[in-house]
Amino acid sequence: MRKPIFISVFLAALFTAFSVGARENRQTVDLIVYGDYVLTMQENNLVIENGAVAVRDGAILAVGGAEDINGRFSGARAVDGSGKVLMPGLVNGHTHSSMVLFRGMADDLPLMTWLQDYIFPMEGQYVDEQLVEAGTRLACWEMIKSGTTSFVDMYFYPDVISEVVAECGLRAVVAAPMIDFPSPGFEGWEDSFDAGLDYARRWKNKHPRITPALAPHAPYTVSKDHLKAAFAAARALEVPVSIHVAEDRAEVKTITDRYAMSSVELLAQIGMLDQPTVAAHMVWPTDKDIIKLAGSQVGAIHNPTSNMKTGAGVSPVARMLAAGVTVGLGTDGAASNNDLNLWQEMRFAALIHKGIAQDPTVVTAVEALDMATRMGARAAGFGNSVGALEEGRRADMIQVSLSSPRFDPMYNVISHLVYVATASDVVTSIVEGDILMEEGKVSTIDIKDTRRRVAAIAQKIRAGLEKR
C-alpha cells in the first residue's frame, strides 16, 4: 500500500530539518585531513578505511571514519585523501642537518679516518653561520619532501638552526654541541659548554616546535668530568641530552682502555639512565648495557645506513627491542648516509636484522614503522606529543600517495609502507596543523634562493677539496 502523500512529505521535511540541524551543530575546526586509509599508529596500530582527522589549534581533536568526522565537524579547510594513506609524520632521531653540504664529499672510508681526516678539518675551514643557514634550509626541504616532520639535530650555531627550522615549519630538538677540542666557533670545552647553556636557557619555552638540548659529542671526545658537567647542566635546565654512544669498535677500545668499562656503563655512572637522553647509534652495547638501557629514560637511535656505510657495524636492535629498550630511527648526517630518507632506514631496519639473525620474524614491519613514528618520538625526546594520530597529540601528519603500481594490490597497509613506499610517494606534510607541503609542493621554503646559496658554498668546498 502506498503511503499518503502528506506523510511522505512530512517525513522528507523532518529528515531535512534533522540534517540541517546536525550540520548547524557541528563543531568548527581549522582543518580536516582525509585518507583512503588512516594509519593511526596508536597502541593497537588501528587502520581506519575511508577515515579522517579533525584539527584545531595545532592539535588533533578527533580521529575516525570520514562519515563520522564530517557529521561532527566542519573544517575551515580540508585536504582530500583520495588514493592516499594518512599517517603520522616520521621522526628522525639523529641527524646533523647542515652536513647536507658535505654530501658525497668523502665516501667509502673508515669512520675515524672519515671524521679526523676529512669532516673535522673541513668543518673547521668552512662551517660558519652562512653554511649552517643554507644547509639547514636544504635539509628541511629534503625532510619535508620525504615526510619527516620532527627531527633531532646536533650541529654548530644552534640559534641559526632553530630560526631556520621554525621558519620552515618543522619540529625539532636542537642540541648545542660541546667538545674538548677546537671546533667551529669555539676554542675548546669551556666556551662551547658556556655557549650551549646560554642557548638552552634562551630557547627553552621560546618556540612551541623547538626544544633545546645539550650535546656533549661522545665519551671519547669529552672527558668524564666534562660529561658530568653536561649531564648535570641538562638536569638543572630540564632539557634533553643528545650524544653519540657506542658507535664503533674504536670507541669501545678507547673507553675500555681509558675507564675499564663500556660507554654505557660510564654514562650510567654519570646519570644518563635517569634523565632524557637521545643516544645515537648504540652499535656496540653489551648484554649488560642492554639490561641497563631497558626501562630507562634513554632512547637508542638506530642509524642503519650510516653505520653500514662507515663500517661501524649493525646495532643489536632485535635484542634491544626484546629487552624493552626504547628504539628510534635516524639517518645521521647526509655526509655519511648520503640522504635524509627515513623510508630507507625503515626498510633497512626491517631487513638487515632478519639476515643477521637468519630469522624472518625479527624487527617486523610494524616494529620498523613504530621506530619511525610512535616509539621513535619517545626515543627522540618528543614524548607522547607526536608519533601517532590520536586525540590530544599535536597535528603532525603526512599523506602517502598510492598512485604507483607498486601499491597494487593492497592487502596490508603497514607492509606496503615499510617494504614498498619511497620518499617520493609522500605528497602532503602537515606540522602543528600547518600545511607545509600539498600535492608535492613545499610552501614554506624559497627553493630557488636555497639552491643559489647552496651552490655558492659548494663551490668553495669543491675548490678546497681540489687543493688537498
Coordinates of C-alpha atoms in Angstrom, one line a residue:
M1 CA 0.0 0.0 0.0
R2 CA 1.3 3.5 -0.9
K3 CA 1.8 5.9 1.9
P4 CA -0.4 9.0 1.8
I5 CA 1.5 11.9 0.0
F6 CA 1.3 14.1 3.1
I7 CA 3.1 11.5 5.2
S8 CA 5.9 11.2 2.7
V9 CA 6.3 15.0 2.5
F10 CA 6.3 15.2 6.3
L11 CA 9.0 12.6 6.7
A12 CA 11.1 14.2 4.0
A13 CA 10.8 17.6 5.7
L14 CA 11.6 16.0 9.1
F15 CA 14.8 14.4 7.7
T16 CA 15.8 17.6 6.0
A17 CA 15.3 19.6 9.2
F18 CA 17.3 17.0 11.2
S19 CA 20.2 17.0 8.7
V20 CA 20.3 20.8 8.6
G21 CA 20.2 20.9 12.4
A22 CA 23.0 18.3 12.6
R23 CA 25.1 20.4 10.2
E24 CA 24.5 23.5 12.2
N25 CA 25.5 21.8 15.4
R26 CA 28.8 20.6 14.0
Q27 CA 32.0 22.0 15.7
T28 CA 34.1 24.2 13.6
V29 CA 37.7 23.1 13.3
D30 CA 40.7 24.5 11.4
L31 CA 41.4 21.5 9.3
I32 CA 40.1 18.1 8.3
V33 CA 42.5 15.7 6.6
Y34 CA 41.3 12.6 4.9
G35 CA 42.7 9.3 3.7
D36 CA 41.5 6.2 2.0
Y37 CA 43.5 4.6 4.8
V38 CA 44.2 6.3 8.1
L39 CA 47.1 4.6 9.9
T40 CA 46.8 5.9 13.5
M41 CA 49.9 4.1 15.0
Q42 CA 48.0 4.1 18.3
E43 CA 48.9 1.2 20.6
N44 CA 46.6 -1.2 18.7
N45 CA 48.0 0.1 15.3
L46 CA 44.4 0.8 14.2
V47 CA 43.9 1.3 10.5
I48 CA 40.7 3.2 9.5
E49 CA 39.5 2.8 5.9
N50 CA 38.0 5.9 4.5
G51 CA 39.0 7.9 7.5
A52 CA 39.7 11.5 8.6
V53 CA 41.4 13.6 11.3
A54 CA 40.0 16.8 12.7
V55 CA 42.5 19.5 13.8
R56 CA 42.0 22.6 16.0
D57 CA 44.7 24.9 17.3
G58 CA 47.5 22.6 16.1
A59 CA 46.2 19.6 18.0
I60 CA 44.3 16.5 16.9
L61 CA 40.7 16.8 18.0
A62 CA 39.3 13.6 16.7
V63 CA 40.2 10.6 14.5
G64 CA 37.6 8.3 12.9
G65 CA 35.7 7.4 9.8
A66 CA 35.2 10.2 7.3
E67 CA 31.4 10.0 7.7
D68 CA 31.6 10.3 11.4
I69 CA 34.1 13.2 11.3
N70 CA 32.0 15.0 8.7
G71 CA 28.9 14.6 10.8
R72 CA 30.6 16.1 13.9
F73 CA 32.9 18.7 12.5
S74 CA 33.0 21.5 9.9
G75 CA 36.5 22.3 8.6
A76 CA 37.7 25.8 7.6
R77 CA 40.0 23.9 5.3
A78 CA 40.0 20.3 4.0
V79 CA 42.7 18.1 2.4
D80 CA 41.4 15.4 0.1
G81 CA 42.6 11.8 0.8
S82 CA 41.5 10.0 -2.3
G83 CA 44.2 7.4 -3.2
K84 CA 46.3 8.3 -0.1
V85 CA 47.3 6.9 3.2
L86 CA 47.1 9.4 6.1
M87 CA 49.6 8.6 8.8
P88 CA 51.8 10.3 11.5
G89 CA 54.8 12.3 10.3
L90 CA 58.1 10.5 10.5
V91 CA 60.6 11.2 13.3
N92 CA 64.3 11.4 12.5
G93 CA 66.0 10.7 15.9
H94 CA 69.5 11.7 14.9
T95 CA 71.0 13.9 12.2
H96 CA 73.4 16.8 11.6
S97 CA 71.2 18.7 9.2
S98 CA 73.8 21.2 7.8
M99 CA 76.1 18.4 6.8
V100 CA 74.0 18.0 3.7
L101 CA 76.6 20.4 2.3
F102 CA 79.2 17.7 2.8
R103 CA 77.1 15.1 1.0
G104 CA 79.4 12.9 -1.2
M105 CA 82.5 14.8 -0.1
A106 CA 84.3 11.8 1.3
D107 CA 82.9 8.3 0.8
D108 CA 84.0 4.7 1.5
L109 CA 86.2 5.5 4.4
P110 CA 86.5 4.0 8.0
L111 CA 84.6 6.2 10.5
M112 CA 87.6 7.6 12.3
T113 CA 89.5 8.3 9.1
W114 CA 86.4 10.0 7.7
L115 CA 86.0 12.1 10.8
Q116 CA 89.5 13.0 11.6
D117 CA 91.0 13.4 8.1
Y118 CA 88.0 14.9 6.3
I119 CA 85.0 16.0 8.3
F120 CA 86.7 17.7 11.3
P121 CA 89.2 19.6 9.1
M122 CA 86.5 20.7 6.5
E123 CA 84.2 21.8 9.3
G124 CA 87.0 23.9 10.8
Q125 CA 87.6 25.6 7.5
Y126 CA 84.1 26.1 6.1
V127 CA 81.4 25.9 8.8
D128 CA 80.0 29.3 9.7
E129 CA 76.6 30.8 10.2
Q130 CA 76.0 31.1 6.4
L131 CA 76.8 27.5 5.8
V132 CA 74.6 26.4 8.6
E133 CA 71.7 28.6 7.5
A134 CA 71.8 27.3 3.9
G135 CA 72.5 23.7 4.9
T136 CA 69.7 23.6 7.4
R137 CA 67.2 25.0 4.9
L138 CA 68.3 22.5 2.3
A139 CA 67.9 19.7 4.9
C140 CA 64.4 21.0 5.9
W141 CA 63.4 21.0 2.3
E142 CA 64.6 17.4 1.9
M143 CA 62.8 16.3 5.1
I144 CA 59.5 18.0 4.2
K145 CA 59.6 16.4 0.8
S146 CA 60.2 12.9 2.3
G147 CA 57.7 13.0 5.1
T148 CA 59.9 13.8 8.2
T149 CA 58.0 16.2 10.4
S150 CA 60.2 16.0 13.6
F151 CA 64.0 15.5 14.0
V152 CA 66.8 15.7 16.5
D153 CA 69.7 17.9 15.2
M154 CA 73.2 18.2 16.6
Y155 CA 75.3 20.8 15.0
F156 CA 77.1 24.1 15.3
Y157 CA 75.3 27.5 15.5
P158 CA 72.1 26.1 17.1
D159 CA 70.5 29.6 17.1
V160 CA 70.7 29.7 13.4
I161 CA 69.4 26.1 13.1
S162 CA 66.4 26.9 15.4
E163 CA 65.5 30.0 13.5
V164 CA 65.6 28.2 10.1
V165 CA 63.6 25.2 11.4
A166 CA 61.0 27.5 12.9
E167 CA 60.7 29.3 9.5
C168 CA 60.4 26.1 7.6
G169 CA 57.7 24.8 9.9
L170 CA 59.2 21.6 11.1
R171 CA 59.6 20.4 14.7
A172 CA 63.0 19.7 16.2
V173 CA 65.1 19.0 19.2
V174 CA 68.1 21.2 18.5
A175 CA 71.2 20.1 20.5
A176 CA 74.1 22.5 21.1
P177 CA 77.4 20.7 20.5
M178 CA 80.2 20.6 23.2
I179 CA 83.6 19.0 22.6
D180 CA 87.0 19.1 24.2
F181 CA 89.0 20.3 21.3
P182 CA 88.6 23.3 18.9
S183 CA 85.5 23.3 16.7
P184 CA 83.7 25.9 14.5
G185 CA 83.3 29.0 16.6
F186 CA 85.0 27.5 19.7
E187 CA 88.4 27.1 21.2
G188 CA 87.5 24.0 23.2
W189 CA 85.3 22.8 26.0
E190 CA 84.8 25.9 28.1
D191 CA 83.4 28.2 25.5
S192 CA 81.4 25.5 23.8
F193 CA 79.9 24.5 27.1
D194 CA 79.0 28.0 28.1
A195 CA 77.5 28.8 24.7
G196 CA 75.4 25.6 24.9
L197 CA 74.0 26.5 28.3
D198 CA 73.2 30.0 27.1
Y199 CA 71.4 28.7 24.0
A200 CA 69.4 26.2 26.0
R201 CA 68.3 28.9 28.5
R202 CA 67.2 31.3 25.8
W203 CA 65.3 28.8 23.7
K204 CA 63.6 26.9 26.4
N205 CA 59.9 27.7 26.0
K206 CA 60.7 30.3 23.3
H207 CA 59.1 28.4 20.4
P208 CA 56.5 25.7 20.6
R209 CA 58.2 23.5 18.0
I210 CA 61.8 23.9 19.1
T211 CA 63.2 22.0 22.1
P212 CA 66.8 23.0 23.1
A213 CA 69.2 20.3 24.2
L214 CA 72.8 19.9 25.2
A215 CA 75.1 17.7 23.1
P216 CA 78.4 16.6 24.6
H217 CA 79.7 14.9 21.4
A218 CA 80.7 11.5 22.6
P219 CA 82.5 9.7 25.5
Y220 CA 85.7 9.5 23.5
T221 CA 85.8 13.3 22.6
V222 CA 84.6 14.6 26.0
S223 CA 86.3 13.9 29.3
K224 CA 84.5 12.2 32.2
D225 CA 84.4 15.4 34.2
H226 CA 83.0 17.4 31.3
L227 CA 80.4 14.7 30.7
K228 CA 79.3 15.0 34.3
A229 CA 79.1 18.8 33.9
A230 CA 77.0 18.5 30.7
F231 CA 74.5 16.0 32.2
A232 CA 74.2 18.0 35.4
A233 CA 73.5 21.2 33.5
A234 CA 70.9 19.4 31.4
R235 CA 69.2 18.1 34.6
A236 CA 69.2 21.6 36.1
L237 CA 67.8 23.2 32.9
E238 CA 65.3 20.3 32.4
V239 CA 66.4 19.8 28.8
P240 CA 67.4 16.6 27.0
V241 CA 70.9 15.4 26.2
S242 CA 71.9 14.2 22.7
I243 CA 75.1 12.2 22.5
H244 CA 76.9 9.6 20.3
V245 CA 77.2 6.3 22.2
A246 CA 79.0 3.0 21.5
E247 CA 79.2 4.0 17.8
D248 CA 82.1 1.8 16.7
R249 CA 84.8 -0.5 17.9
A250 CA 87.4 2.2 18.1
E251 CA 85.3 4.0 20.6
V252 CA 84.7 0.7 22.5
K253 CA 88.5 0.2 22.8
T254 CA 89.2 3.8 23.7
I255 CA 86.7 3.8 26.5
T256 CA 87.6 0.4 27.8
D257 CA 91.3 1.3 27.9
R258 CA 90.6 4.7 29.5
Y259 CA 88.0 3.7 32.1
A260 CA 87.9 -0.1 32.1
M261 CA 84.2 -0.1 31.3
S262 CA 81.8 0.4 28.4
S263 CA 80.4 3.7 27.2
V264 CA 77.0 2.9 28.6
E265 CA 78.5 1.9 32.0
L266 CA 80.4 5.2 32.1
L267 CA 77.4 7.3 31.2
A268 CA 75.2 5.3 33.6
Q269 CA 77.5 6.3 36.4
I270 CA 77.1 9.9 35.3
G271 CA 73.3 9.7 35.4
M272 CA 72.3 9.1 31.7
L273 CA 69.7 6.4 32.6
D274 CA 67.7 8.7 34.8
Q275 CA 67.3 11.7 32.5
P276 CA 66.0 12.2 29.0
T277 CA 68.9 11.2 26.7
V278 CA 69.0 10.6 22.9
A279 CA 71.8 8.1 22.5
A280 CA 72.7 8.0 18.8
H281 CA 74.0 4.8 17.1
M282 CA 74.3 2.3 20.1
V283 CA 76.0 -0.2 17.7
W284 CA 78.1 -2.0 20.4
P285 CA 76.2 -2.2 23.7
T286 CA 77.0 -5.3 25.7
D287 CA 74.3 -7.6 27.1
K288 CA 74.7 -5.9 30.5
D289 CA 74.4 -2.5 28.7
I290 CA 71.1 -3.5 27.1
I291 CA 69.7 -4.6 30.5
K292 CA 70.6 -1.2 31.9
L293 CA 69.0 0.7 29.0
A294 CA 65.7 -1.2 29.2
G295 CA 63.2 0.8 31.1
S296 CA 65.5 3.8 31.4
Q297 CA 64.9 7.3 30.0
V298 CA 67.4 6.7 27.2
G299 CA 66.3 6.5 23.6
A300 CA 68.6 4.4 21.4
I301 CA 68.7 5.7 17.9
H302 CA 69.4 3.2 15.2
N303 CA 71.2 4.6 12.1
P304 CA 71.5 1.6 9.8
T305 CA 72.6 3.3 6.6
S306 CA 75.3 5.4 8.1
N307 CA 76.6 2.7 10.3
M308 CA 76.8 0.3 7.4
K309 CA 78.4 2.9 5.1
T310 CA 81.1 3.7 7.7
G311 CA 81.7 0.0 8.5
A312 CA 80.8 0.8 12.2
G313 CA 78.6 -2.3 12.4
V314 CA 75.0 -3.1 13.0
S315 CA 73.2 -2.2 16.2
P316 CA 71.6 -5.2 18.0
V317 CA 68.2 -3.8 17.6
A318 CA 66.3 -7.1 17.8
R319 CA 67.9 -7.8 21.2
M320 CA 67.2 -4.3 22.4
L321 CA 63.6 -4.4 21.4
A322 CA 63.1 -7.8 23.0
A323 CA 64.6 -6.4 26.3
G324 CA 62.3 -3.3 26.3
V325 CA 64.7 -0.6 25.2
T326 CA 63.1 2.4 23.5
V327 CA 64.5 2.5 20.0
G328 CA 64.1 5.1 17.3
L329 CA 65.4 5.5 13.8
G330 CA 67.8 8.2 12.4
T331 CA 69.6 9.0 9.2
D332 CA 72.7 10.6 10.8
G333 CA 74.1 13.4 8.6
A334 CA 74.0 13.3 4.9
A335 CA 77.8 13.3 4.8
S336 CA 77.7 9.6 5.9
N337 CA 74.3 8.4 4.6
N338 CA 74.0 10.2 1.9
D339 CA 70.5 11.5 2.3
L340 CA 67.8 12.1 5.0
N341 CA 65.4 9.4 3.8
L342 CA 63.7 7.6 6.7
W343 CA 61.9 5.3 4.4
Q344 CA 65.2 3.8 3.5
E345 CA 66.1 3.5 7.2
M346 CA 62.8 1.7 7.9
R347 CA 63.3 -0.8 5.2
F348 CA 67.0 -1.5 6.1
A349 CA 65.9 -1.9 9.8
A350 CA 63.3 -4.4 8.8
L351 CA 65.6 -6.4 6.5
I352 CA 69.2 -6.3 7.8
H353 CA 68.4 -7.8 11.2
K354 CA 66.5 -10.7 9.6
G355 CA 69.5 -11.5 7.6
I356 CA 71.9 -11.3 10.5
A357 CA 69.7 -13.3 12.8
Q358 CA 68.7 -15.6 10.0
D359 CA 65.2 -15.2 11.4
P360 CA 62.5 -13.5 9.3
T361 CA 60.3 -12.8 12.4
V362 CA 62.7 -10.2 14.0
V363 CA 62.2 -6.5 13.5
T364 CA 58.8 -6.8 11.9
A365 CA 57.3 -4.2 9.6
V366 CA 55.2 -2.9 12.5
E367 CA 58.2 -2.5 14.7
A368 CA 60.2 -0.7 12.0
L369 CA 57.4 1.7 11.4
D370 CA 56.9 2.2 15.1
M371 CA 60.6 3.1 15.4
A372 CA 60.0 5.9 12.9
T373 CA 56.8 7.1 14.5
R374 CA 55.3 6.5 18.0
M375 CA 58.2 4.8 19.7
G376 CA 60.7 6.9 17.7
A377 CA 59.0 10.0 19.1
R378 CA 59.6 8.8 22.6
A379 CA 63.2 7.8 21.8
A380 CA 63.9 11.2 20.3
G381 CA 62.7 13.2 23.3
F382 CA 59.2 14.3 21.9
G383 CA 57.4 12.0 24.4
N384 CA 53.8 11.4 23.5
S385 CA 53.2 14.7 21.8
V386 CA 53.7 13.3 18.3
G387 CA 54.2 10.0 16.6
A388 CA 50.5 8.8 16.4
L389 CA 47.2 10.1 15.2
E390 CA 45.4 10.3 18.5
E391 CA 43.2 12.8 20.2
G392 CA 45.3 15.3 22.1
R393 CA 48.5 14.8 20.2
R394 CA 50.0 17.6 18.0
A395 CA 48.7 17.5 14.4
D396 CA 51.9 16.3 12.7
M397 CA 50.9 14.0 9.8
I398 CA 51.6 13.1 6.2
Q399 CA 49.8 11.7 3.2
V400 CA 51.4 9.0 1.1
S401 CA 50.1 8.6 -2.5
L402 CA 49.0 5.1 -3.5
S403 CA 49.1 6.0 -7.2
S404 CA 52.2 3.9 -8.1
P405 CA 51.6 0.4 -9.4
R406 CA 53.9 -0.7 -6.6
F407 CA 51.0 -0.4 -4.2
D408 CA 48.6 -2.8 -6.0
P409 CA 47.1 -4.9 -4.7
M410 CA 46.6 -3.6 -1.1
Y411 CA 46.4 -6.4 1.5
N412 CA 48.3 -4.7 4.4
V413 CA 49.0 -1.0 4.6
I414 CA 51.9 -1.3 7.0
S415 CA 53.6 -3.9 4.9
H416 CA 53.4 -1.6 1.8
L417 CA 54.7 1.5 3.8
V418 CA 57.8 -0.4 5.0
Y419 CA 58.6 -2.6 2.1
V420 CA 57.2 -0.7 -0.9
A421 CA 56.9 3.1 -0.2
T422 CA 59.7 5.5 -1.1
A423 CA 60.3 9.2 -0.1
S424 CA 58.8 10.3 -3.5
D425 CA 55.4 8.8 -2.6
V426 CA 54.9 11.5 0.1
V427 CA 52.6 14.2 -1.2
T428 CA 51.4 16.1 1.9
S429 CA 53.2 17.2 5.0
I430 CA 51.5 18.9 8.0
V431 CA 53.1 20.1 11.2
E432 CA 51.1 21.6 14.1
G433 CA 48.1 21.7 11.8
D434 CA 50.0 23.9 9.3
I435 CA 50.3 22.5 5.7
L436 CA 54.0 22.7 4.7
M437 CA 53.6 20.7 1.5
E438 CA 50.5 19.9 -0.5
E439 CA 50.4 17.8 -3.7
G440 CA 54.2 17.7 -3.6
K441 CA 54.7 21.5 -3.5
V442 CA 56.5 22.9 -0.5
S443 CA 55.2 26.3 0.5
T444 CA 57.5 27.3 3.4
I445 CA 60.9 27.4 1.6
D446 CA 62.2 29.6 -1.2
I447 CA 63.6 26.8 -3.3
K448 CA 65.4 28.9 -5.9
D449 CA 67.1 31.1 -3.2
T450 CA 68.1 28.0 -1.2
R451 CA 69.7 26.3 -4.2
R452 CA 71.6 29.5 -5.1
R453 CA 73.1 29.7 -1.6
V454 CA 73.9 26.1 -1.5
A455 CA 75.7 26.2 -4.9
A456 CA 77.8 29.1 -3.8
I457 CA 79.0 27.4 -0.7
A458 CA 79.5 24.1 -2.5
Q459 CA 81.8 25.8 -5.0
K460 CA 84.1 27.0 -2.1
I461 CA 84.2 23.5 -0.7
R462 CA 84.9 22.0 -4.1
A463 CA 87.8 24.3 -4.5
G464 CA 89.2 23.4 -1.1
L465 CA 89.0 19.7 -1.9
E466 CA 90.9 20.2 -5.2
K467 CA 93.8 21.8 -3.2
R468 CA 94.1 18.8 -0.7

